[in-house]
Coordinates of C-alpha atoms and ligand atoms in Angstrom, one line a residue:
Chain A
X279 CA 112.2 109.4 216.9
X280 CA 115.2 111.1 215.5
X281 CA 117.6 112.6 217.9
X282 CA 116.8 116.3 217.7
X283 CA 119.5 118.5 216.4
X284 CA 120.5 121.2 218.9
X285 CA 122.3 124.4 218.3
X286 CA 123.6 127.1 220.6
X287 CA 122.4 130.6 219.9
X288 CA 121.3 133.8 221.7
X289 CA 117.6 134.6 222.0
X290 CA 118.0 137.3 219.4
X291 CA 119.6 134.8 216.9
X292 CA 117.0 132.1 217.7
X293 CA 114.2 134.6 216.8
X294 CA 116.0 135.4 213.5
X295 CA 116.5 131.7 212.7
X296 CA 112.9 130.9 213.7
X297 CA 111.6 133.7 211.4
X298 CA 113.5 132.3 208.4
X299 CA 112.3 128.8 209.0
X300 CA 108.8 130.2 209.3
X301 CA 109.1 131.6 205.8
X302 CA 110.1 135.2 206.5
X303 CA 111.8 136.5 203.4
X304 CA 112.1 140.2 204.1
X305 CA 113.8 141.9 207.0
X306 CA 114.6 145.6 207.5
X307 CA 116.1 147.0 210.7
X308 CA 118.1 149.7 212.3
X309 CA 120.8 149.1 214.9
X310 CA 120.0 149.4 218.5
X311 CA 121.2 147.5 221.6
X312 CA 120.2 145.0 223.0
X313 CA 118.9 143.4 219.7
X314 CA 121.9 143.9 217.4
X315 CA 122.6 140.2 217.2
X316 CA 119.3 139.7 215.5
X317 CA 120.0 142.2 212.7
X318 CA 123.5 140.9 212.2
X319 CA 122.2 137.3 212.0
X320 CA 119.6 138.4 209.4
X321 CA 122.3 140.2 207.4
X322 CA 124.1 136.9 207.0
X323 CA 121.2 134.3 206.9
X324 CA 118.6 136.2 204.9
X325 CA 120.5 136.2 201.6
X326 CA 121.4 132.5 202.1
X327 CA 117.6 131.8 202.4
X328 CA 117.0 133.8 199.2
X329 CA 115.3 136.7 201.0
X330 CA 115.9 140.4 201.3
X331 CA 117.9 142.1 204.1
X332 CA 118.0 145.9 204.3
X333 CA 119.7 148.0 206.9
X334 CA 117.3 150.9 206.9
X335 CA 118.1 154.6 207.5
X336 CA 115.8 154.6 210.5
X337 CA 113.2 152.5 212.4
X338 CA 110.5 154.6 210.5
X339 CA 111.9 153.5 207.2
X340 CA 112.3 149.9 208.4
X341 CA 108.7 149.5 209.4
X342 CA 107.5 151.1 206.2
X343 CA 109.7 148.8 204.1
X344 CA 108.1 146.0 206.0
X345 CA 104.7 147.5 205.1
X346 CA 105.6 147.4 201.4
X347 CA 107.0 143.8 201.6
X348 CA 103.9 142.6 203.5
X349 CA 101.6 144.4 201.0
X350 CA 103.4 142.5 198.2
X351 CA 102.4 139.2 199.9
X352 CA 105.8 138.3 201.4
X353 CA 106.4 137.3 205.1
X354 CA 108.2 140.3 206.5
X355 CA 109.6 141.4 209.8
X356 CA 111.5 144.1 211.6
X357 CA 113.1 144.2 215.1
X358 CA 114.2 146.9 217.5
X359 CA 114.3 147.8 221.1
X360 CA 112.2 150.3 223.0
X361 CA 113.2 153.8 221.6
X362 CA 113.1 152.3 218.1
X363 CA 109.8 150.7 218.7
X364 CA 108.4 154.1 219.7
X365 CA 109.4 155.3 216.2
X366 CA 107.7 152.4 214.6
X367 CA 104.3 153.1 216.1
X368 CA 102.9 155.1 213.1
X369 CA 103.8 152.2 210.8
X370 CA 102.3 149.6 213.1
X371 CA 99.0 151.6 213.2
X372 CA 99.1 151.7 209.4
X373 CA 99.8 147.9 209.2
X374 CA 96.8 147.3 211.5
X375 CA 94.6 149.7 209.5
X376 CA 95.6 148.2 206.2
X377 CA 95.2 144.7 207.7
X378 CA 98.7 143.6 206.7
X379 CA 100.4 140.7 208.4
X380 CA 103.9 141.4 209.7
X381 CA 106.1 140.6 212.7
X382 CA 107.7 143.2 214.9
X383 CA 110.2 142.2 217.6
X384 CA 110.8 144.4 220.6
X385 CA 113.7 143.4 222.9
X386 CA 112.8 145.8 225.6
X387 CA 115.3 148.0 227.4
X388 CA 115.1 150.6 230.1
X389 CA 113.1 153.8 229.6
X390 CA 111.6 156.4 229.4
X391 CA 113.6 158.4 226.9
X392 CA 117.0 157.0 225.9
X393 CA 116.9 155.1 229.2
X394 CA 119.6 152.5 229.2
X395 CA 120.4 149.3 227.4
X396 CA 119.6 146.9 230.3
X397 CA 116.6 144.5 230.2
X398 CA 113.2 145.8 231.0
X399 CA 109.5 145.1 230.6
X400 CA 108.3 148.7 230.5
X401 CA 106.7 148.6 227.1
X402 CA 103.8 146.3 228.0
X403 CA 101.3 149.1 227.8
X404 CA 102.6 150.2 224.4
X405 CA 102.5 146.7 223.0
X406 CA 99.1 145.6 224.4
X407 CA 97.1 148.8 224.6
X408 CA 97.7 150.3 221.1
X409 CA 100.9 152.2 221.0
X410 CA 100.0 154.0 217.8
X411 CA 96.8 155.9 217.0
X412 CA 93.4 154.3 216.5
X413 CA 91.3 151.4 217.9
X414 CA 93.6 148.5 217.0
X415 CA 95.4 145.5 218.5
X416 CA 98.5 143.6 217.7
X417 CA 98.9 139.9 218.6
X418 CA 101.6 140.0 221.4
X419 CA 103.7 137.0 222.1
X420 CA 106.0 136.8 225.1
X421 CA 108.6 133.9 224.9
X422 CA 110.6 133.2 228.0
X423 CA 113.3 130.9 226.8
X424 CA 115.6 130.7 223.8
X425 CA 113.8 127.5 222.6
X426 CA 110.5 129.2 222.9
X427 CA 111.9 132.3 221.1
X428 CA 112.6 130.1 218.1
X429 CA 109.3 128.2 218.3
X430 CA 107.1 131.2 218.7
X431 CA 108.1 132.6 215.3
X432 CA 106.0 129.9 213.6
X433 CA 102.8 131.0 215.5
X434 CA 103.7 134.6 215.0
X435 CA 103.8 134.4 211.2
X436 CA 100.9 132.0 210.8
X437 CA 98.6 133.9 213.2
X438 CA 99.6 137.3 211.6
X439 CA 98.6 135.8 208.2
X440 CA 95.5 134.1 209.5
X441 CA 94.1 137.3 211.1
X442 CA 95.9 139.8 208.9
X443 CA 97.3 141.6 211.9
X444 CA 100.7 142.8 213.0
X445 CA 102.3 140.4 215.6
X446 CA 104.7 141.7 218.2
X447 CA 107.3 139.5 219.9
X448 CA 107.8 141.2 223.3
X449 CA 111.1 140.0 224.8
X450 CA 113.6 141.8 226.9
X451 CA 117.3 142.4 226.7
X452 CA 118.1 139.4 228.9
X453 CA 116.2 137.0 226.7
X454 CA 117.8 138.5 223.6
X455 CA 121.3 138.1 224.8
X456 CA 121.3 134.9 226.8
X457 CA 122.7 131.9 224.9
X458 CA 121.1 128.5 225.3
X459 CA 121.1 125.2 223.3
X460 CA 117.8 124.6 221.5
X461 CA 116.4 122.2 219.0
X462 CA 115.6 123.4 215.5
X463 CA 112.2 121.7 215.4
X464 CA 110.0 122.9 212.5
X465 CA 106.3 122.2 212.8
X466 CA 105.0 119.7 210.2
X467 CA 102.9 122.3 208.2
X468 CA 106.0 124.5 207.8
X469 CA 108.3 121.6 206.9
X470 CA 105.8 120.6 204.2
X471 CA 105.9 124.3 203.0
X472 CA 102.1 124.4 203.4
X473 CA 102.1 127.1 206.1
X474 CA 104.8 129.0 204.3
X475 CA 102.9 129.5 201.1
X476 CA 99.5 130.7 202.2
X477 CA 97.3 132.3 199.5
X478 CA 97.0 136.0 199.8
X479 CA 94.5 137.1 197.1
X480 CA 94.6 140.7 198.5
X481 CA 98.4 141.1 197.9
X482 CA 99.9 143.5 195.4
X483 CA 101.5 141.5 192.7
X484 CA 100.4 143.4 189.5
X485 CA 96.8 143.2 188.3
X486 CA 97.4 141.0 185.2
X487 CA 94.5 138.6 184.9
X488 CA 92.4 140.1 187.7
X489 CA 90.9 143.3 189.0
X490 CA 93.4 145.7 190.7
X491 CA 94.1 145.3 194.4
X492 CA 94.4 148.3 196.7
X493 CA 96.1 148.2 200.1
X494 CA 95.0 151.1 202.3
X495 CA 93.7 152.3 205.6
X496 CA 91.9 155.4 204.4
X497 CA 88.1 155.6 204.6
X498 CA 86.8 159.0 203.7
X499 CA 83.2 158.3 202.9
X500 CA 80.7 158.9 205.8
X501 CA 80.2 155.7 207.7
X502 CA 82.9 153.7 206.0
X503 CA 85.5 154.0 208.7
X504 CA 83.0 153.0 211.4
X505 CA 82.1 149.9 209.3
X506 CA 85.7 149.1 208.9
X507 CA 86.4 149.5 212.7
X508 CA 83.4 147.3 213.5
X509 CA 84.9 144.6 211.2
X510 CA 88.3 145.0 213.0
X511 CA 86.5 144.6 216.4
X512 CA 84.9 141.4 215.2
X513 CA 88.2 140.0 214.3
X514 CA 89.7 141.0 217.7
X515 CA 86.7 139.3 219.4
X516 CA 87.5 136.0 217.6
X517 CA 91.2 136.4 218.6
X518 CA 90.2 137.0 222.3
X519 CA 88.2 133.9 222.2
X520 CA 90.6 131.6 220.4
X521 CA 94.2 132.8 220.7
X522 CA 94.8 133.6 224.4
X523 CA 97.5 131.2 225.7
X524 CA 99.2 130.7 229.0
X525 CA 101.3 128.2 230.8
X526 CA 100.0 127.2 234.3
X527 CA 102.1 125.5 237.0
X528 CA 100.6 123.9 240.0
X529 CA 97.5 126.1 240.1
X530 CA 94.9 123.7 241.4
X531 CA 96.0 123.6 245.0
X532 CA 97.9 126.8 245.2
X533 CA 97.2 129.3 247.9
X534 CA 99.4 131.9 246.2
X535 CA 99.7 132.3 242.5
X536 CA 102.6 134.2 241.0
X537 CA 102.0 135.9 237.6
X538 CA 104.9 136.8 235.3
X539 CA 105.9 136.7 231.7
X540 CA 109.2 136.5 229.7
X541 CA 112.4 136.5 231.8
X542 CA 110.5 137.3 235.0
X543 CA 108.5 134.1 234.6
X544 CA 111.8 132.1 234.6
X545 CA 112.8 133.7 237.9
X546 CA 109.3 133.2 239.3
X547 CA 109.2 129.5 238.4
X548 CA 112.4 129.1 240.5
X549 CA 110.6 130.9 243.3
X550 CA 107.6 128.6 243.0
X551 CA 109.9 125.5 243.3
X552 CA 111.7 126.9 246.3
X553 CA 108.4 127.8 248.0
X554 CA 107.0 124.3 247.4
X555 CA 110.1 122.8 248.9
X556 CA 109.4 124.9 252.0
X557 CA 105.9 123.6 252.1
X558 CA 104.1 126.7 250.8
X559 CA 101.5 126.0 248.1
X560 CA 102.6 128.3 245.3
X561 CA 101.7 128.2 241.6
X562 CA 102.6 130.2 238.5
X563 CA 100.6 131.7 235.6
X564 CA 102.9 132.6 232.7
X565 CA 100.9 134.5 230.0
X566 CA 102.2 133.3 226.6
X567 CA 100.1 135.8 224.7
X568 CA 99.9 139.3 226.3
X569 CA 97.3 140.3 223.8
X570 CA 94.9 138.6 223.9
X571 CA 95.5 138.4 227.6
X572 CA 94.7 134.9 228.9
X573 CA 91.9 135.8 231.3
X574 CA 90.8 132.1 231.4
X575 CA 93.9 131.4 233.6
X576 CA 92.4 133.5 236.3
X577 CA 89.0 131.8 236.5
X578 CA 88.3 130.3 240.0
X579 CA 88.0 126.8 238.4
X580 CA 91.6 127.1 237.1
X581 CA 93.2 129.2 239.8
X582 CA 91.1 129.0 243.0
X583 CA 93.8 130.9 245.0
X584 CA 92.7 134.0 246.8
X585 CA 96.2 135.5 246.7
X586 CA 98.2 136.6 243.6
X587 CA 101.6 138.1 243.3
X588 CA 102.5 139.9 240.0
X589 CA 106.2 140.3 239.3
X590 CA 107.4 142.6 236.5
X591 CA 110.5 144.5 235.3
X592 CA 108.3 147.6 235.4
X593 CA 106.3 149.5 238.0
X594 CA 103.1 147.5 237.3
X595 CA 101.8 147.3 233.7
X596 CA 100.6 143.7 233.3
X597 CA 99.4 144.2 236.8
X598 CA 96.4 146.1 235.5
X599 CA 95.3 143.2 233.2
X600 CA 95.6 140.7 236.1
X601 CA 93.4 143.0 238.3
X602 CA 90.8 143.2 235.5
X603 CA 90.9 139.4 235.0
X604 CA 90.4 138.7 238.7
X605 CA 87.8 141.4 239.0
X606 CA 88.2 141.9 242.7
X607 CA 87.7 138.2 243.7
X608 CA 91.3 137.8 245.0
X609 CA 94.0 139.9 246.6
X610 CA 96.5 141.2 244.0
X611 CA 100.1 142.0 245.2
X612 CA 102.9 143.4 243.2
X613 CA 106.7 143.4 243.1
X614 CA 108.6 145.2 240.4
X615 CA 111.6 147.1 239.4
X616 CA 112.6 149.0 236.3
X617 CA 115.6 150.9 235.0
X618 CA 117.8 147.9 234.7
X619 CA 117.2 145.9 237.8
X620 CA 114.7 143.1 238.3
X621 CA 113.3 141.5 241.4
X622 CA 115.7 138.7 242.4
X623 CA 114.6 135.2 243.3
X624 CA 115.3 135.6 247.1
X625 CA 113.5 139.0 247.2
X626 CA 110.4 137.6 245.5
X627 CA 110.4 134.5 247.7
X628 CA 110.7 136.7 250.8
X629 CA 107.7 138.8 249.6
X630 CA 105.7 135.6 248.9
X631 CA 106.4 134.2 252.4
X632 CA 104.7 137.3 253.9
X633 CA 101.5 136.7 251.9
Chain B
X267 CA 87.4 154.2 161.4
X268 CA 90.5 154.1 163.4
X269 CA 90.4 155.4 167.0
X270 CA 93.4 157.6 167.6
X271 CA 92.6 159.1 171.0
X272 CA 90.9 157.7 174.0
X273 CA 91.2 157.5 177.8
X274 CA 94.1 155.3 178.8
X275 CA 93.1 151.9 180.2
X276 CA 95.2 152.6 183.2
X277 CA 92.9 155.6 184.1
X278 CA 89.4 154.8 185.4
X279 CA 86.4 156.6 183.9
X280 CA 85.4 158.5 187.1
X281 CA 85.3 162.1 188.1
X282 CA 88.2 163.1 190.3
X283 CA 88.0 165.3 193.4
X284 CA 90.7 167.7 192.1
X285 CA 89.9 171.5 191.9
X286 CA 89.4 173.0 188.5
X287 CA 92.8 173.7 186.9
X288 CA 94.7 171.4 189.3
X289 CA 97.9 169.8 187.9
X290 CA 97.3 166.5 189.5
X291 CA 94.7 165.5 186.8
X292 CA 97.3 166.2 184.1
X293 CA 100.0 164.3 185.9
X294 CA 97.7 161.3 186.4
X295 CA 96.8 161.4 182.7
X296 CA 100.5 161.5 181.7
X297 CA 101.5 158.7 184.0
X298 CA 98.7 156.4 182.9
X299 CA 99.3 157.1 179.2
X300 CA 103.0 156.2 179.6
X301 CA 102.1 152.9 181.5
X302 CA 99.7 152.0 178.7
X303 CA 102.2 152.9 176.1
X304 CA 104.8 150.6 177.7
X305 CA 102.1 147.9 178.0
X306 CA 102.9 147.2 181.7
X307 CA 99.6 147.9 183.4
X308 CA 99.4 144.4 184.7
X309 CA 102.8 144.6 186.3
X310 CA 102.5 148.0 188.0
X311 CA 102.4 148.4 191.7
X312 CA 102.0 152.1 192.6
X313 CA 102.5 153.8 195.9
X314 CA 100.1 156.7 196.6
X315 CA 101.1 159.6 198.9
X316 CA 99.3 161.5 201.6
X317 CA 98.5 164.8 200.0
X318 CA 95.8 165.9 197.5
X319 CA 96.6 162.7 195.5
X320 CA 95.8 160.5 198.5
X321 CA 93.1 158.6 196.7
X322 CA 94.9 158.3 193.4
X323 CA 94.2 154.5 193.7
X324 CA 90.6 155.3 193.1
X325 CA 91.5 156.8 189.7
X326 CA 94.2 154.5 188.6
X327 CA 93.4 151.1 187.2
X328 CA 96.3 149.0 188.6
X329 CA 97.6 147.7 191.9
X330 CA 98.2 150.4 194.5
X331 CA 99.5 150.7 198.0
X332 CA 98.9 153.5 200.5
X333 CA 101.9 154.9 202.4
X334 CA 101.9 157.1 205.5
X335 CA 102.8 160.8 204.8
X336 CA 106.3 160.9 203.5
X337 CA 107.0 157.1 203.6
X338 CA 106.2 156.2 200.0
X339 CA 109.8 155.5 199.0
X340 CA 110.3 153.2 202.0
X341 CA 107.1 151.3 201.1
X342 CA 108.1 151.2 197.5
X343 CA 111.6 149.8 198.5
X344 CA 109.9 147.0 200.3
X345 CA 107.7 146.2 197.3
X346 CA 110.3 146.4 194.7
X347 CA 112.9 144.3 196.6
X348 CA 110.3 141.6 197.0
X349 CA 108.9 141.9 193.5
X350 CA 111.9 143.0 191.3
X351 CA 110.2 142.2 188.1
X352 CA 107.2 144.5 188.7
X353 CA 107.0 148.1 187.8
X354 CA 107.0 150.1 191.0
X355 CA 106.5 153.9 191.2
X356 CA 105.7 156.5 193.8
X357 CA 103.7 159.6 193.2
X358 CA 104.4 162.3 195.8
X359 CA 103.8 166.0 196.6
X360 CA 106.5 168.4 197.7
X361 CA 105.5 168.1 201.4
X362 CA 105.5 164.3 201.2
X363 CA 108.7 163.9 199.3
X364 CA 110.8 166.9 200.4
X365 CA 109.7 167.7 204.0
X366 CA 108.4 164.8 206.1
X367 CA 109.8 162.2 203.8
X368 CA 113.2 163.7 203.0
X369 CA 115.1 161.0 204.8
X370 CA 113.2 158.1 203.0
X371 CA 113.7 160.0 199.7
X372 CA 117.4 160.6 200.0
X373 CA 118.2 157.0 201.2
X374 CA 116.1 155.2 198.6
X375 CA 117.9 157.4 196.0
X376 CA 121.2 156.7 197.5
X377 CA 120.6 153.0 197.6
X378 CA 119.9 153.3 193.9
X379 CA 116.6 151.5 194.2
X380 CA 115.3 150.6 190.8
X381 CA 112.2 152.8 191.1
X382 CA 110.4 155.6 189.3
X383 CA 109.4 158.7 191.2
X384 CA 106.7 161.2 190.1
X385 CA 107.3 164.3 192.1
X386 CA 104.5 166.8 191.9
X387 CA 105.8 170.2 193.0
X388 CA 103.1 172.8 193.5
X389 CA 105.0 174.9 196.0
X390 CA 102.3 174.4 198.6
X391 CA 100.6 172.0 200.9
X392 CA 97.3 171.5 199.0
X393 CA 95.6 168.9 201.1
X394 CA 95.9 170.7 204.4
X395 CA 94.7 174.0 203.1
X396 CA 97.6 176.0 201.6
X397 CA 100.5 176.0 204.1
X398 CA 104.1 176.7 203.2
X399 CA 105.9 173.8 201.5
X400 CA 109.7 173.3 201.4
X401 CA 109.4 174.4 197.8
X402 CA 107.4 177.6 198.4
X403 CA 109.0 180.5 196.7
X404 CA 110.5 183.5 198.5
X405 CA 107.8 186.1 198.9
X406 CA 105.0 183.6 198.2
X407 CA 102.0 184.1 200.5
X408 CA 100.6 180.9 202.2
X409 CA 98.5 180.4 205.3
X410 CA 101.6 179.9 207.4
X411 CA 103.7 182.7 205.7
X412 CA 101.0 185.4 205.6
X413 CA 103.6 188.1 204.9
X414 CA 105.3 185.9 202.2
X415 CA 108.2 183.5 202.7
X416 CA 111.3 185.1 204.0
X417 CA 114.7 183.5 203.6
X418 CA 115.9 184.8 207.0
X419 CA 113.0 183.1 208.8
X420 CA 111.9 180.1 206.7
X421 CA 115.0 179.4 204.6
X422 CA 115.1 179.0 200.8
X423 CA 113.0 176.9 198.4
X424 CA 114.4 173.4 198.6
X425 CA 115.9 172.1 195.3
X426 CA 115.6 168.5 196.2
X427 CA 115.9 167.3 192.6
X428 CA 119.3 169.0 192.3
X429 CA 120.3 167.5 195.6
X430 CA 119.3 164.0 194.6
X431 CA 121.1 164.4 191.2
X432 CA 124.4 164.5 193.2
X433 CA 124.0 160.9 194.4
X434 CA 125.8 158.2 192.4
X435 CA 122.8 155.8 192.9
X436 CA 120.5 158.2 191.0
X437 CA 120.3 157.6 187.2
X438 CA 118.0 160.1 185.9
X439 CA 116.4 163.4 187.1
X440 CA 114.4 165.8 185.0
X441 CA 112.2 168.8 185.8
X442 CA 109.2 169.7 183.6
X443 CA 106.3 172.1 183.9
X444 CA 102.6 171.4 183.4
X445 CA 101.6 174.8 182.0
X446 CA 101.2 174.5 178.3
X447 CA 100.7 171.8 175.7
X448 CA 104.3 171.8 174.4
X449 CA 105.6 171.5 177.9
X450 CA 103.1 168.8 178.8
X451 CA 104.3 166.7 175.9
X452 CA 107.9 167.1 177.2
X453 CA 106.8 166.0 180.6
X454 CA 105.3 162.9 179.1
X455 CA 108.5 162.1 177.3
X456 CA 110.4 162.5 180.6
X457 CA 108.0 160.1 182.4
X458 CA 108.4 157.7 179.5
X459 CA 112.2 157.7 180.0
X460 CA 111.9 157.3 183.8
X461 CA 109.7 154.2 183.5
X462 CA 111.8 152.8 180.6
X463 CA 114.9 153.2 182.9
X464 CA 113.2 151.0 185.5
X465 CA 112.3 148.4 182.9
X466 CA 115.9 148.2 181.8
X467 CA 117.1 147.9 185.4
X468 CA 118.6 151.3 185.2
X469 CA 118.1 152.5 188.8
X470 CA 116.5 155.4 190.5
X471 CA 114.7 157.9 188.2
X472 CA 112.8 161.0 189.2
X473 CA 110.7 163.4 187.3
X474 CA 109.7 166.6 189.0
X475 CA 106.6 168.3 187.6
X476 CA 105.9 171.9 188.4
X477 CA 102.2 171.8 188.9
X478 CA 99.4 174.4 189.3
X479 CA 97.4 174.7 192.5
X480 CA 95.1 177.6 191.5
X481 CA 93.1 177.1 194.8
X482 CA 95.9 177.9 197.2
X483 CA 97.8 180.2 194.9
X484 CA 94.7 182.3 194.8
X485 CA 94.6 182.5 191.0
X486 CA 92.5 181.5 188.1
X487 CA 93.6 178.2 186.4
X488 CA 95.0 180.2 183.5
X489 CA 96.8 182.7 185.7
X490 CA 98.3 179.7 187.7
X491 CA 99.7 178.2 184.4
X492 CA 101.2 181.6 183.6
X493 CA 102.7 181.9 187.1
X494 CA 104.6 178.7 186.5
X495 CA 105.9 179.9 183.2
X496 CA 106.8 183.4 184.4
X497 CA 107.8 182.9 188.0
X498 CA 108.2 179.4 189.2
X499 CA 110.6 178.3 186.5
X500 CA 113.1 181.0 187.5
X501 CA 113.5 179.2 190.9
X502 CA 113.1 175.8 189.4
X503 CA 114.6 175.7 185.9
X504 CA 113.2 173.2 183.5
X505 CA 115.3 170.5 181.8
X506 CA 117.3 167.5 182.4
X507 CA 119.2 167.7 185.7
X508 CA 121.0 164.3 185.4
Ligands
TPP740 C1 102.1 162.3 209.9 C2 101.3 163.3 209.2 N1 101.5 164.6 209.4 C3 100.6 165.5 208.8 C4 99.6 165.1 208.0 C5 98.7 166.1 207.3 N2 99.0 166.3 205.9 C6 98.3 165.6 205.0 S1 98.8 166.0 203.4 C7 99.9 167.1 204.0 C8 100.8 167.9 203.1 C9 100.5 167.6 201.7 O1 101.3 168.4 200.8 P1 102.0 167.9 199.6 O2 102.8 166.7 199.9 O3 102.8 169.0 199.0 O4 100.8 167.4 198.6 P2 99.8 168.3 197.9 O5 98.5 168.2 198.7 O6 100.3 169.7 197.7 O7 99.6 167.6 196.5 C10 100.0 167.1 205.4 C11 100.8 168.0 206.2 C12 99.4 163.7 207.8 N3 98.5 163.1 207.1 N4 100.3 162.8 208.5
SF4_741 S1 94.1 172.1 196.6 FE1 95.6 172.5 194.9 S2 96.7 170.6 194.6 FE2 94.9 170.2 195.8 S3 93.3 169.5 194.4 FE3 93.0 171.7 194.7 S4 94.3 172.7 193.1 FE4 94.9 170.6 193.2
MG742 MG1 102.3 170.2 197.4

């Protein structure tokens, strides 16, 4: 094996580089902290890669530019942080309704309102339960390290194309700004340009030599919208079955299972190591996809523990999905902070020792 | 025998949902005639608005994208930047282009996007049932200005075309009226120029069409045409603005 090439970048920049390597050739964004490094990186790198970079006049314009680019068959992406993601919700609903693949990055900051610019996980509900209007879902991926931020862009773009859904990368300000060395490893299908040039017969390219294509989410005739929604639901059912992913650590013999995603999962994995050293049998479930939520991780055969501790940089959003997944068969505890702080390693460990 | 007049290939042979005397039908016809004339049907990607023309893609015989209300020029920007050799145009009402979408309109124009805009100004919100538009005339009665539009309360009719003409990125702006055959011929010539500009890489071109909405003006189709000629053009003078 070749020695892998490593580069040092922030999570924001790793996401941008990953997107470009995954074939993204259109980016539009509007400045907001803590994701500005991503936009700046794209401004420099996208033209080098032969793609289009636009600093849009607003998040609303950015997501609609992405809609146009995606409709024309190009891999397209936008990024923002919480208040800007709220503005994009109309556009995300239209992307879902028009079945357009696109990637939206949210490096979450404190809310509600203008909140602050510190890391947070308070947009979980918005990302996984809809956000905009209508019965739709986005694929939601939650990387927890810089390496994974880079890697996840390949799945984000290929799954968005495969299912024709918007994909959200749900990170936080900490992940976005931390710098770590990571290897620029491109999956074979992408390196061979196979995964980058998927055929999109529905795309708008001009109707020369074929019947005209229409990209729309409007179904006025009686019954048509219901039929369309049923088709969407079928697609979501397949995704629920096939795409839910998680990382499990020492679950088999654990008495206590911690559950956390993103930056919180890194803190919790340190907590698990510490508890194990002390002789307490702790394990960790780190959901990699937040929608579809990896319910399989919570089945008794995978995680037989009767005690769970959910840790979030929010006041308990993913907590609801954990409770649903466990369906009353185990005790579910919670520790969380929002508004800029997060539960520290010692604090979580102290809480865990009590359980 | 030589055929000298027929339905444009770019216009499908189906009945539209437009009210009798509506200007949208005329505007569709002109746009599709021009596209045929330029021989670019196979290269066109249109962006339809939210407004009475929301299902224009059912009538047009070329590729078409929906946009959320007001966002047509952002969507068109995304398409054109990715496919610069295609012919991309938006078709938008006054509410779509000059109220909810004002920001997208001004910035696409200011970036000098190489796009063509067909702006259908009927001084009303047709689709939602006749509410005040940014272009509603002073004194004009709508469902949300039951006593007529008053400058002190609702401000003045917005001259978005004149505003856009100030921007260096904008290459061509013309206002025409769809109220009599002579004027309709001039409107077609303006659309021709606006599409031709795009083909030559000229930049942002916009044609505003004063268009009758007999239904929500509360007039017969003939009276609506006369109202454009006698009243509307005083607020919105015809001719080349830039
Ligand atoms: C976000 C949003 N707000 C409001 C509406 C409702 N709406 C649909 S069309 C329209 C106004 C249309 O007026 P105009 O753009 O002038 O087009 P016209 O029907 O007159 O041709 C409105 C307010 C909508 N569809 N979406
Ligand atoms: S309401 Fe007015 S604009 Fe709409 S179709 Fe009828 S006449 Fe045309
Ligand atoms: Mg109108």
